[in-house]
Structure formats: C-alpha cells, structure tokens
Amino acid sequence: KRRIRDHARDKIKQTAKQTRHSVEQTARRVVTGDSSKRIADWAREAKVVKTVDKFSFMLGVFSLLSTEYVLLKYPQHFGYFYVAVMSYMIVLRIYLYSKARYIYFLIDFCYFTNASCFVSVLLLPQNSTLWRINYASSNGLLLAAILAWRNSLVFHSLDKITSFALHMMPCLLTFLQRWPSDGSSAMCPQRLDEGNAECKLGVQGAFTDPVLFYISWQAYYIIQTEVIDRERLKGDPDLATSMRWITRDTKNPMHKMALSACRATGILKQNEKFDPETVKTKTVFVAFQLFFMMSTLVPVPFMFSNCDFHWVCLMLVFGFAVWNGSNYYFEVFAARYIQKFEDQKKVVAAVGVSPAKGGDDDKLACAVTKEE
C-alpha cells in the first residue's frame, strides 16, 4: 500500500510539473510568439515598451475624459464613479507598492481622507459633519499636496496618475457636494430647513474638526510606525516611508522650508542635515506637517463660501499638474526616449545587426529598458 501511495504521489507531481511546463510554453508562445523566450525578457524589448507606453497614455487620457463626462452629465452619481475608480487605483497601488517596498506610503493622510470620503458616499451620505471634514481636508491639505509633492499629469504613468487622482478626486467630489445643481447639499442641511439661509463653514468646520481629524491620523501613523512596526523599520533602513522619503528628498519644497526654519532657529546646525531615524527629525516633521496642514486651511472658508473662487483654485492647481506633466514629457521623457534609441544603436553596432533585417530581436531584447 505504501508503494502504491508513493507511486501515485510521484505520478501526481510529475503530471503537475508537465502541466505547468506546458502552460508556461503556451503562454510564452501566445504572448511572445516564441515558446523559448521568457515573457519578462520580451516585455523589456523596445517595441513592447513603446506599445505599453502608448496604451497607458491612451488609458490615462480616456480616464480623464470619462471623469469629465460623469462630472458634467451625471454629477449626482459622481460619488459612485469616484469610489469605483479610486478603489481600482488603490488596489493596484497596494499590489505594486507591496512589491516595491513602498507599503508604508499607503497609510499616508491622503489615503485616510479618501477612506473617509468612501464612508461619506457609501455609508453616511447625510452626515454633514463628516462631509465638512472631508471638504476641508481635501481642499486644504490634499490640494496643497499636489503643489508640495509636485504631482504631474503624465498620462502613460499609472503611478503618477494615481498620485494625482488621490489628491484631486476628493476635491472634485466635495466640490460637487458643496455646489450641487439642485442646491440640496448634505453639507448645508439648514438651507433645506430654513429656505435660503446662508451656508457657512464656521470655525468648527473650517478648523477644529479637520485639525482633530488630522491629529487622529497622525496618532495612528506614529503608533503604527514607532510602536507596532518599530523593530521592522529599524532593522530595514531601506524600507520606504513618507518620513524617510521627505527627509531625504532635498529638492522637496517642504524639506527645504523645514531645513531653513530649523537652521534659522538653531534646532539644526548650519551644516547639519535631517536624519529620519532620530527623534529630533521625527519631532520636527510631525510639528512642521501639522503647521503646514493648518496653514492650508486658511483659504478653505473662502472656497466654501464662493463657488467661483473654489473653481479657480482647483483650475490653478490642475494647471500646475499639467505644467509639471508637460515639463516631464519635453524635458525628461523625450531625453530618455532619445537615449533609448542611442543605446539601441550602440547594441546594433556591437552585434553588427541591422534591426531592419528582422530575425535578430533576441540579440536586442535587453537593449532598452522601460523608464517611467
């Protein structure tokens, strides 16, 4: 009986191995046209990179047009569109950032605010307090973050489009909720009860509640990174967090402002730099980010009281992201593409093959690698 069981087990393993090999060969043949060529190698070929970039660009533009269509044609249903699109983007980002060791970026404030907006749309659509908190957080810190983090509309880059959407989509959602076409907004329930009563944000809605909301997120962030995962982060300095990223990104406007302020007040010496592992640096950035968050709330009451001013603010920030995208395409991306072709020419010269003759793609498979 034991011999029969062992024989059956070996037979199952052999069959599974043959099946896996057969599926792998079939997949390679379908995708690359050659059962001996790995799909990963094929994906790095220049022609594949170009095709993927073109498709991604088309998808990015299509997403923008779809957002505009829903916003203009069905503004009352924009909340559900927002939840569907952002859920898809966030799920993809969780997968990609987990592989890239960026998982701690997923607990930043922008995700916290988007989660709160999800709750408003799906669970508490009539809760005016939560809608006002989302309004202030979205049109305050998230809108300013597009400037601080230099978000850009680079349509072929899923990462850049997702970063922009995480900050801009809640702004559009709360704009439509504040200025609905029928005048019935959950942010201003008194307008329905008192006729044409003026709707104001007030000190509580414009400052107290959003600051407490931010502090609750900051407390969670500190507990997660400094208590729960302290040993993991301490043992892996290369594991990325927003704190480590911003303290090391010397070109970031927030880094520059914090460094100048700390040196001017004597907190840091003139030649001293931020160290993301020290308590002093962490304390500085927690305090500085709170101050920055509160400063971004200054224009929020004016946006809440004036639709035109709110729209102008959104368009100015949107224009900034478009400008950053154009700079990327004309000054960075174009140069990289030219460099790709130059690299391919070098490989062609080295192997003595003309790409026009065909049949030698394997020799050029790794000549060009993808750059976002």
Short mmCIF file of C-alpha atoms in Angstrom, two decimals:
data_model
loop_
_atom_site.label_atom_id
_atom_site.label_comp_id
_atom_site.label_asym_id
_atom_site.label_seq_id
_atom_site.Cartn_x
_atom_site.Cartn_y
_atom_site.Cartn_z
CA LYS A 1 0.00 0.00 0.00
CA ARG A 2 2.84 2.38 0.85
CA ARG A 3 4.48 1.64 -2.52
CA ILE A 4 1.22 2.37 -4.30
CA ARG A 5 0.79 5.67 -2.43
CA ASP A 6 4.36 6.75 -3.19
CA HIS A 7 3.93 5.84 -6.85
CA ALA A 8 0.65 7.79 -7.03
CA ARG A 9 2.25 10.80 -5.31
CA ASP A 10 5.20 10.79 -7.73
CA LYS A 11 2.82 10.45 -10.66
CA ILE A 12 0.78 13.47 -9.50
CA LYS A 13 3.95 15.57 -9.04
CA GLN A 14 5.21 14.58 -12.49
CA THR A 15 1.86 15.39 -14.09
CA ALA A 16 1.69 18.76 -12.31
CA LYS A 17 5.23 19.61 -13.44
CA GLN A 18 4.45 18.67 -17.04
CA THR A 19 1.23 20.67 -16.94
CA ARG A 20 2.98 23.72 -15.52
CA HIS A 21 5.69 23.47 -18.18
CA SER A 22 3.08 23.08 -20.92
CA VAL A 23 1.11 26.10 -19.69
CA GLU A 24 4.32 28.16 -19.47
CA GLN A 25 5.31 27.23 -23.01
CA THR A 26 1.83 28.02 -24.31
CA ALA A 27 1.78 31.38 -22.54
CA ARG A 28 5.18 32.29 -23.97
CA ARG A 29 4.09 31.27 -27.45
CA VAL A 30 0.86 33.29 -27.24
CA VAL A 31 2.47 36.42 -25.79
CA THR A 32 5.91 36.47 -27.45
CA GLY A 33 5.44 34.17 -30.44
CA ASP A 34 8.37 32.05 -29.26
CA SER A 35 7.99 29.32 -26.62
CA SER A 36 11.66 29.66 -25.66
CA LYS A 37 11.53 33.41 -24.93
CA ARG A 38 10.67 34.49 -21.38
CA ILE A 39 7.77 36.93 -21.11
CA ALA A 40 9.83 39.15 -18.78
CA ASP A 41 12.57 39.44 -21.41
CA TRP A 42 10.01 40.12 -24.13
CA ALA A 43 8.43 42.88 -22.02
CA ARG A 44 11.77 44.72 -21.89
CA GLU A 45 12.12 44.93 -25.66
CA ALA A 46 11.94 48.45 -27.10
CA LYS A 47 8.91 47.80 -29.29
CA VAL A 48 6.99 46.33 -26.35
CA VAL A 49 7.91 49.23 -24.07
CA LYS A 50 6.66 51.69 -26.70
CA THR A 51 3.39 49.80 -27.15
CA VAL A 52 2.75 49.65 -23.40
CA ASP A 53 3.53 53.34 -23.03
CA LYS A 54 1.17 54.22 -25.88
CA PHE A 55 -1.60 52.09 -24.42
CA SER A 56 -1.06 53.58 -20.95
CA PHE A 57 -1.15 57.09 -22.40
CA MET A 58 -4.41 56.33 -24.19
CA LEU A 59 -5.89 54.84 -21.00
CA GLY A 60 -4.84 57.90 -18.99
CA VAL A 61 -6.49 60.31 -21.43
CA PHE A 62 -9.59 58.11 -21.57
CA SER A 63 -9.81 58.16 -17.77
CA LEU A 64 -9.65 61.97 -17.75
CA LEU A 65 -12.39 62.22 -20.39
CA SER A 66 -14.56 59.70 -18.52
CA THR A 67 -14.21 61.74 -15.33
CA GLU A 68 -15.22 64.89 -17.18
CA TYR A 69 -18.22 63.13 -18.75
CA VAL A 70 -19.59 61.87 -15.43
CA LEU A 71 -18.85 65.18 -13.72
CA LEU A 72 -20.83 67.15 -16.32
CA LYS A 73 -23.53 64.66 -17.35
CA TYR A 74 -24.26 62.83 -14.10
CA PRO A 75 -22.90 64.96 -11.23
CA GLN A 76 -25.39 63.38 -8.82
CA HIS A 77 -23.73 59.98 -9.40
CA PHE A 78 -20.14 61.20 -9.33
CA GLY A 79 -19.66 59.79 -5.82
CA TYR A 80 -20.16 56.22 -7.01
CA PHE A 81 -17.90 56.83 -10.00
CA TYR A 82 -15.26 58.20 -7.63
CA VAL A 83 -15.49 55.14 -5.35
CA ALA A 84 -15.23 52.73 -8.31
CA VAL A 85 -12.25 54.46 -9.95
CA MET A 86 -10.31 55.09 -6.76
CA SER A 87 -10.93 51.55 -5.47
CA TYR A 88 -9.41 50.17 -8.67
CA MET A 89 -6.41 52.51 -8.48
CA ILE A 90 -5.79 51.89 -4.78
CA VAL A 91 -5.96 48.09 -5.18
CA LEU A 92 -3.41 48.28 -8.00
CA ARG A 93 -1.21 50.55 -5.92
CA ILE A 94 -1.34 48.18 -2.95
CA TYR A 95 -0.11 45.37 -5.20
CA LEU A 96 2.62 47.44 -6.89
CA TYR A 97 3.81 49.20 -3.73
CA SER A 98 3.96 45.92 -1.83
CA LYS A 99 6.39 44.61 -4.46
CA ALA A 100 8.38 47.86 -4.49
CA ARG A 101 8.67 48.02 -0.68
CA TYR A 102 6.63 51.25 -0.56
CA ILE A 103 3.86 49.72 1.54
CA TYR A 104 4.08 52.37 4.29
CA PHE A 105 3.10 55.09 1.84
CA LEU A 106 -0.36 53.51 1.92
CA ILE A 107 -1.04 54.85 5.41
CA ASP A 108 -0.41 58.48 4.49
CA PHE A 109 -3.05 61.14 5.09
CA CYS A 110 -4.31 61.17 1.50
CA TYR A 111 -5.45 57.53 1.84
CA PHE A 112 -7.01 58.34 5.20
CA THR A 113 -9.02 61.16 3.61
CA ASN A 114 -10.06 59.05 0.63
CA ALA A 115 -11.26 56.34 3.03
CA SER A 116 -13.31 58.96 4.86
CA CYS A 117 -14.81 60.11 1.55
CA PHE A 118 -15.72 56.48 0.81
CA VAL A 119 -17.60 56.38 4.12
CA SER A 120 -19.45 59.59 3.26
CA VAL A 121 -20.52 58.32 -0.16
CA LEU A 122 -21.44 54.75 0.79
CA LEU A 123 -22.39 54.74 4.47
CA LEU A 124 -23.12 58.26 5.77
CA PRO A 125 -24.30 60.34 2.79
CA GLN A 126 -26.37 62.67 5.01
CA ASN A 127 -23.75 63.29 7.70
CA SER A 128 -22.96 66.98 7.29
CA THR A 129 -20.12 66.97 9.86
CA LEU A 130 -18.16 64.27 8.06
CA TRP A 131 -18.78 65.90 4.67
CA ARG A 132 -17.39 69.19 6.01
CA ILE A 133 -14.34 67.45 7.43
CA ASN A 134 -13.76 65.82 4.06
CA TYR A 135 -14.25 69.17 2.33
CA ALA A 136 -11.68 70.94 4.48
CA SER A 137 -9.16 68.07 4.34
CA SER A 138 -9.50 67.62 0.58
CA ASN A 139 -9.45 71.27 -0.47
CA GLY A 140 -6.87 72.14 2.16
CA LEU A 141 -4.02 69.69 2.65
CA LEU A 142 -4.69 67.35 -0.29
CA LEU A 143 -4.97 70.20 -2.78
CA ALA A 144 -1.79 71.80 -1.41
CA ALA A 145 -0.03 68.41 -1.53
CA ILE A 146 -0.28 68.48 -5.33
CA LEU A 147 2.00 71.52 -5.19
CA ALA A 148 4.23 70.26 -2.37
CA TRP A 149 4.77 66.80 -3.89
CA ARG A 150 4.95 68.18 -7.45
CA ASN A 151 2.21 65.88 -8.77
CA SER A 152 2.04 65.79 -12.56
CA LEU A 153 -0.33 64.63 -15.28
CA VAL A 154 1.85 62.09 -17.05
CA PHE A 155 -0.74 60.01 -18.84
CA HIS A 156 1.38 56.95 -19.58
CA SER A 157 2.44 56.55 -15.93
CA LEU A 158 -0.05 54.72 -13.71
CA ASP A 159 1.93 55.77 -10.62
CA LYS A 160 1.80 59.49 -11.44
CA ILE A 161 -1.85 59.41 -12.50
CA THR A 162 -2.79 57.56 -9.30
CA SER A 163 -0.90 60.06 -7.12
CA PHE A 164 -2.67 62.94 -8.84
CA ALA A 165 -6.08 61.25 -8.56
CA LEU A 166 -5.60 60.53 -4.85
CA HIS A 167 -5.24 64.26 -4.23
CA MET A 168 -7.58 65.77 -6.84
CA MET A 169 -10.55 63.40 -6.97
CA PRO A 170 -11.68 64.11 -3.36
CA CYS A 171 -11.57 67.82 -4.25
CA LEU A 172 -13.88 67.27 -7.21
CA LEU A 173 -16.16 65.07 -5.12
CA THR A 174 -16.53 67.67 -2.36
CA PHE A 175 -16.87 70.49 -4.90
CA LEU A 176 -19.90 68.77 -6.43
CA GLN A 177 -21.29 68.00 -2.99
CA ARG A 178 -20.92 71.64 -1.91
CA TRP A 179 -22.28 73.12 -5.15
CA PRO A 180 -24.93 70.66 -6.43
CA SER A 181 -27.07 71.65 -9.38
CA ASP A 182 -30.31 71.30 -7.38
CA GLY A 183 -28.98 73.18 -4.34
CA SER A 184 -29.54 70.27 -1.93
CA SER A 185 -26.23 69.58 -0.23
CA ALA A 186 -25.68 67.38 2.80
CA MET A 187 -23.03 69.91 3.86
CA CYS A 188 -25.75 72.55 4.28
CA PRO A 189 -28.88 70.86 5.63
CA GLN A 190 -30.09 74.16 7.11
CA ARG A 191 -30.66 75.51 3.60
CA LEU A 192 -33.44 72.97 3.18
CA ASP A 193 -34.93 73.67 6.63
CA GLU A 194 -34.62 77.46 6.59
CA GLY A 195 -35.18 78.34 2.97
CA ASN A 196 -32.34 80.49 1.65
CA ALA A 197 -30.28 80.54 4.85
CA GLU A 198 -26.63 81.24 4.11
CA CYS A 199 -24.36 78.23 4.47
CA LYS A 200 -21.09 78.87 6.27
CA LEU A 201 -18.34 76.54 7.38
CA GLY A 202 -17.67 78.23 10.71
CA VAL A 203 -14.65 77.82 12.96
CA GLN A 204 -15.55 74.25 13.85
CA GLY A 205 -15.96 73.10 10.25
CA ALA A 206 -13.07 75.13 8.87
CA PHE A 207 -10.50 74.47 11.59
CA THR A 208 -11.38 72.49 14.72
CA ASP A 209 -12.87 69.34 13.18
CA PRO A 210 -10.35 68.95 10.31
CA VAL A 211 -7.41 69.53 12.68
CA LEU A 212 -8.73 66.89 15.09
CA PHE A 213 -9.26 64.60 12.10
CA TYR A 214 -5.64 65.16 11.06
CA ILE A 215 -4.33 64.62 14.60
CA SER A 216 -6.20 61.32 14.82
CA TRP A 217 -4.49 60.17 11.64
CA GLN A 218 -1.09 61.38 12.90
CA ALA A 219 -1.57 59.48 16.14
CA TYR A 220 -2.37 56.30 14.22
CA TYR A 221 0.66 56.84 11.96
CA ILE A 222 3.02 57.27 14.91
CA ILE A 223 1.63 54.21 16.69
CA GLN A 224 1.95 52.12 13.53
CA THR A 225 5.49 53.17 12.61
CA GLU A 226 7.02 53.92 16.03
CA VAL A 227 5.39 51.22 18.16
CA ILE A 228 3.86 48.36 16.20
CA ASP A 229 6.41 48.21 13.36
CA ARG A 230 9.32 49.89 15.11
CA GLU A 231 11.65 46.88 15.04
CA ARG A 232 10.82 46.05 11.44
CA LEU A 233 11.59 49.59 10.26
CA LYS A 234 14.69 49.83 12.45
CA GLY A 235 16.05 46.60 11.01
CA ASP A 236 15.41 47.66 7.41
CA PRO A 237 16.57 51.24 6.71
CA ASP A 238 15.75 50.86 3.02
CA LEU A 239 12.05 50.24 3.68
CA ALA A 240 10.41 53.44 2.44
CA THR A 241 8.09 55.63 4.49
CA SER A 242 6.88 59.15 3.77
CA MET A 243 9.01 60.41 6.68
CA ARG A 244 12.17 58.82 5.28
CA TRP A 245 11.32 59.96 1.77
CA ILE A 246 10.72 63.61 2.57
CA THR A 247 13.75 63.91 4.87
CA ARG A 248 15.98 62.53 2.11
CA ASP A 249 14.40 64.43 -0.79
CA THR A 250 16.43 67.64 -0.68
CA LYS A 251 14.51 69.08 -3.65
CA ASN A 252 11.12 68.81 -1.96
CA PRO A 253 9.71 72.26 -1.04
CA MET A 254 8.62 71.04 2.40
CA HIS A 255 12.11 69.65 3.08
CA LYS A 256 13.66 72.97 2.08
CA MET A 257 11.29 75.04 4.22
CA ALA A 258 11.72 72.81 7.27
CA LEU A 259 15.51 72.75 6.91
CA SER A 260 15.72 76.56 6.57
CA ALA A 261 13.44 77.09 9.57
CA CYS A 262 15.37 74.63 11.75
CA ARG A 263 18.73 76.18 10.90
CA ALA A 264 17.40 79.70 11.43
CA THR A 265 16.02 78.82 14.88
CA GLY A 266 19.07 76.82 15.93
CA ILE A 267 17.31 73.46 16.06
CA LEU A 268 19.82 72.25 13.49
CA LYS A 269 23.36 73.44 12.98
CA GLN A 270 24.17 75.21 9.74
CA ASN A 271 25.79 72.14 8.20
CA GLU A 272 23.51 69.60 9.89
CA LYS A 273 21.06 67.57 7.81
CA PHE A 274 17.92 65.65 8.64
CA ASP A 275 18.30 62.09 9.84
CA PRO A 276 14.97 60.20 9.53
CA GLU A 277 15.97 57.78 12.29
CA THR A 278 16.45 60.39 15.04
CA VAL A 279 13.73 61.55 17.42
CA LYS A 280 14.62 65.18 16.69
CA THR A 281 13.96 64.86 12.96
CA LYS A 282 10.73 62.96 13.53
CA THR A 283 9.51 65.56 16.02
CA VAL A 284 10.41 68.41 13.67
CA PHE A 285 8.47 66.93 10.79
CA VAL A 286 5.44 65.96 12.86
CA ALA A 287 5.25 69.56 14.13
CA PHE A 288 6.05 71.10 10.76
CA GLN A 289 3.47 68.97 8.93
CA LEU A 290 0.81 69.96 11.49
CA PHE A 291 1.67 73.63 10.97
CA PHE A 292 1.62 73.14 7.20
CA MET A 293 -1.76 71.38 7.41
CA MET A 294 -3.26 74.22 9.45
CA SER A 295 -1.90 76.80 7.01
CA THR A 296 -3.59 75.02 4.10
CA LEU A 297 -6.94 75.51 5.85
CA VAL A 298 -6.74 79.32 5.50
CA PRO A 299 -8.39 79.56 2.04
CA VAL A 300 -10.94 76.79 2.75
CA PRO A 301 -13.70 79.05 4.22
CA PHE A 302 -13.45 81.33 1.17
CA MET A 303 -13.76 78.33 -1.15
CA PHE A 304 -16.75 77.10 0.83
CA SER A 305 -18.49 80.48 0.53
CA ASN A 306 -17.74 81.22 -3.12
CA CYS A 307 -18.15 78.70 -5.93
CA ASP A 308 -16.14 80.74 -8.45
CA PHE A 309 -13.19 81.12 -6.08
CA HIS A 310 -13.28 77.40 -5.33
CA TRP A 311 -13.29 76.55 -9.04
CA VAL A 312 -10.42 78.95 -9.77
CA CYS A 313 -8.32 77.32 -7.03
CA LEU A 314 -8.96 73.88 -8.49
CA MET A 315 -8.07 75.02 -12.00
CA LEU A 316 -4.87 76.71 -10.87
CA VAL A 317 -3.68 73.55 -9.14
CA PHE A 318 -4.83 71.43 -12.08
CA GLY A 319 -2.86 73.73 -14.40
CA PHE A 320 0.20 73.26 -12.17
CA ALA A 321 -0.07 69.48 -12.56
CA VAL A 322 -0.49 69.84 -16.34
CA TRP A 323 2.58 72.10 -16.47
CA ASN A 324 4.60 69.56 -14.49
CA GLY A 325 3.44 66.88 -16.91
CA SER A 326 4.49 68.92 -19.93
CA ASN A 327 7.90 69.54 -18.35
CA TYR A 328 8.26 65.81 -17.80
CA TYR A 329 7.39 64.92 -21.38
CA PHE A 330 9.51 67.58 -23.08
CA GLU A 331 12.50 67.77 -20.73
CA VAL A 332 12.73 64.32 -19.12
CA PHE A 333 10.77 61.74 -21.04
CA ALA A 334 11.86 62.89 -24.51
CA ALA A 335 15.50 62.83 -23.46
CA ARG A 336 15.12 59.31 -22.07
CA TYR A 337 13.47 58.08 -25.25
CA ILE A 338 16.27 59.56 -27.33
CA GLN A 339 18.75 57.86 -25.03
CA LYS A 340 16.93 54.57 -25.53
CA PHE A 341 17.41 54.82 -29.27
CA GLU A 342 21.06 55.76 -28.81
CA ASP A 343 21.55 52.70 -26.57
CA GLN A 344 19.90 50.52 -29.22
CA LYS A 345 22.24 51.89 -31.90
CA LYS A 346 25.22 51.02 -29.71
CA VAL A 347 23.98 47.47 -29.27
CA VAL A 348 23.33 47.18 -33.02
CA ALA A 349 26.85 48.39 -33.73
CA ALA A 350 28.26 45.95 -31.19
CA VAL A 351 26.50 42.86 -32.59
CA GLY A 352 26.68 44.01 -36.20
CA VAL A 353 22.97 43.59 -36.89
CA SER A 354 20.52 45.95 -38.53
CA PRO A 355 17.09 45.93 -36.89
CA ALA A 356 15.52 46.39 -40.28
CA LYS A 357 16.61 42.90 -41.37
CA GLY A 358 14.47 41.20 -38.74
CA GLY A 359 15.04 37.86 -37.11
CA ASP A 360 17.55 39.20 -34.61
CA ASP A 361 15.26 40.66 -31.99
CA ASP A 362 16.66 38.28 -29.38
CA LYS A 363 20.06 39.97 -29.63
CA LEU A 364 18.44 43.32 -28.90
CA ALA A 365 15.99 42.09 -26.27
CA CYS A 366 17.62 43.92 -23.38
CA ALA A 367 18.92 46.94 -25.32
CA VAL A 368 16.26 49.20 -23.93
CA THR A 369 14.59 49.08 -20.53
CA LYS A 370 11.45 50.89 -19.55
CA GLU A 371 11.64 54.25 -17.77
CA GLU A 372 8.52 55.92 -16.46
#
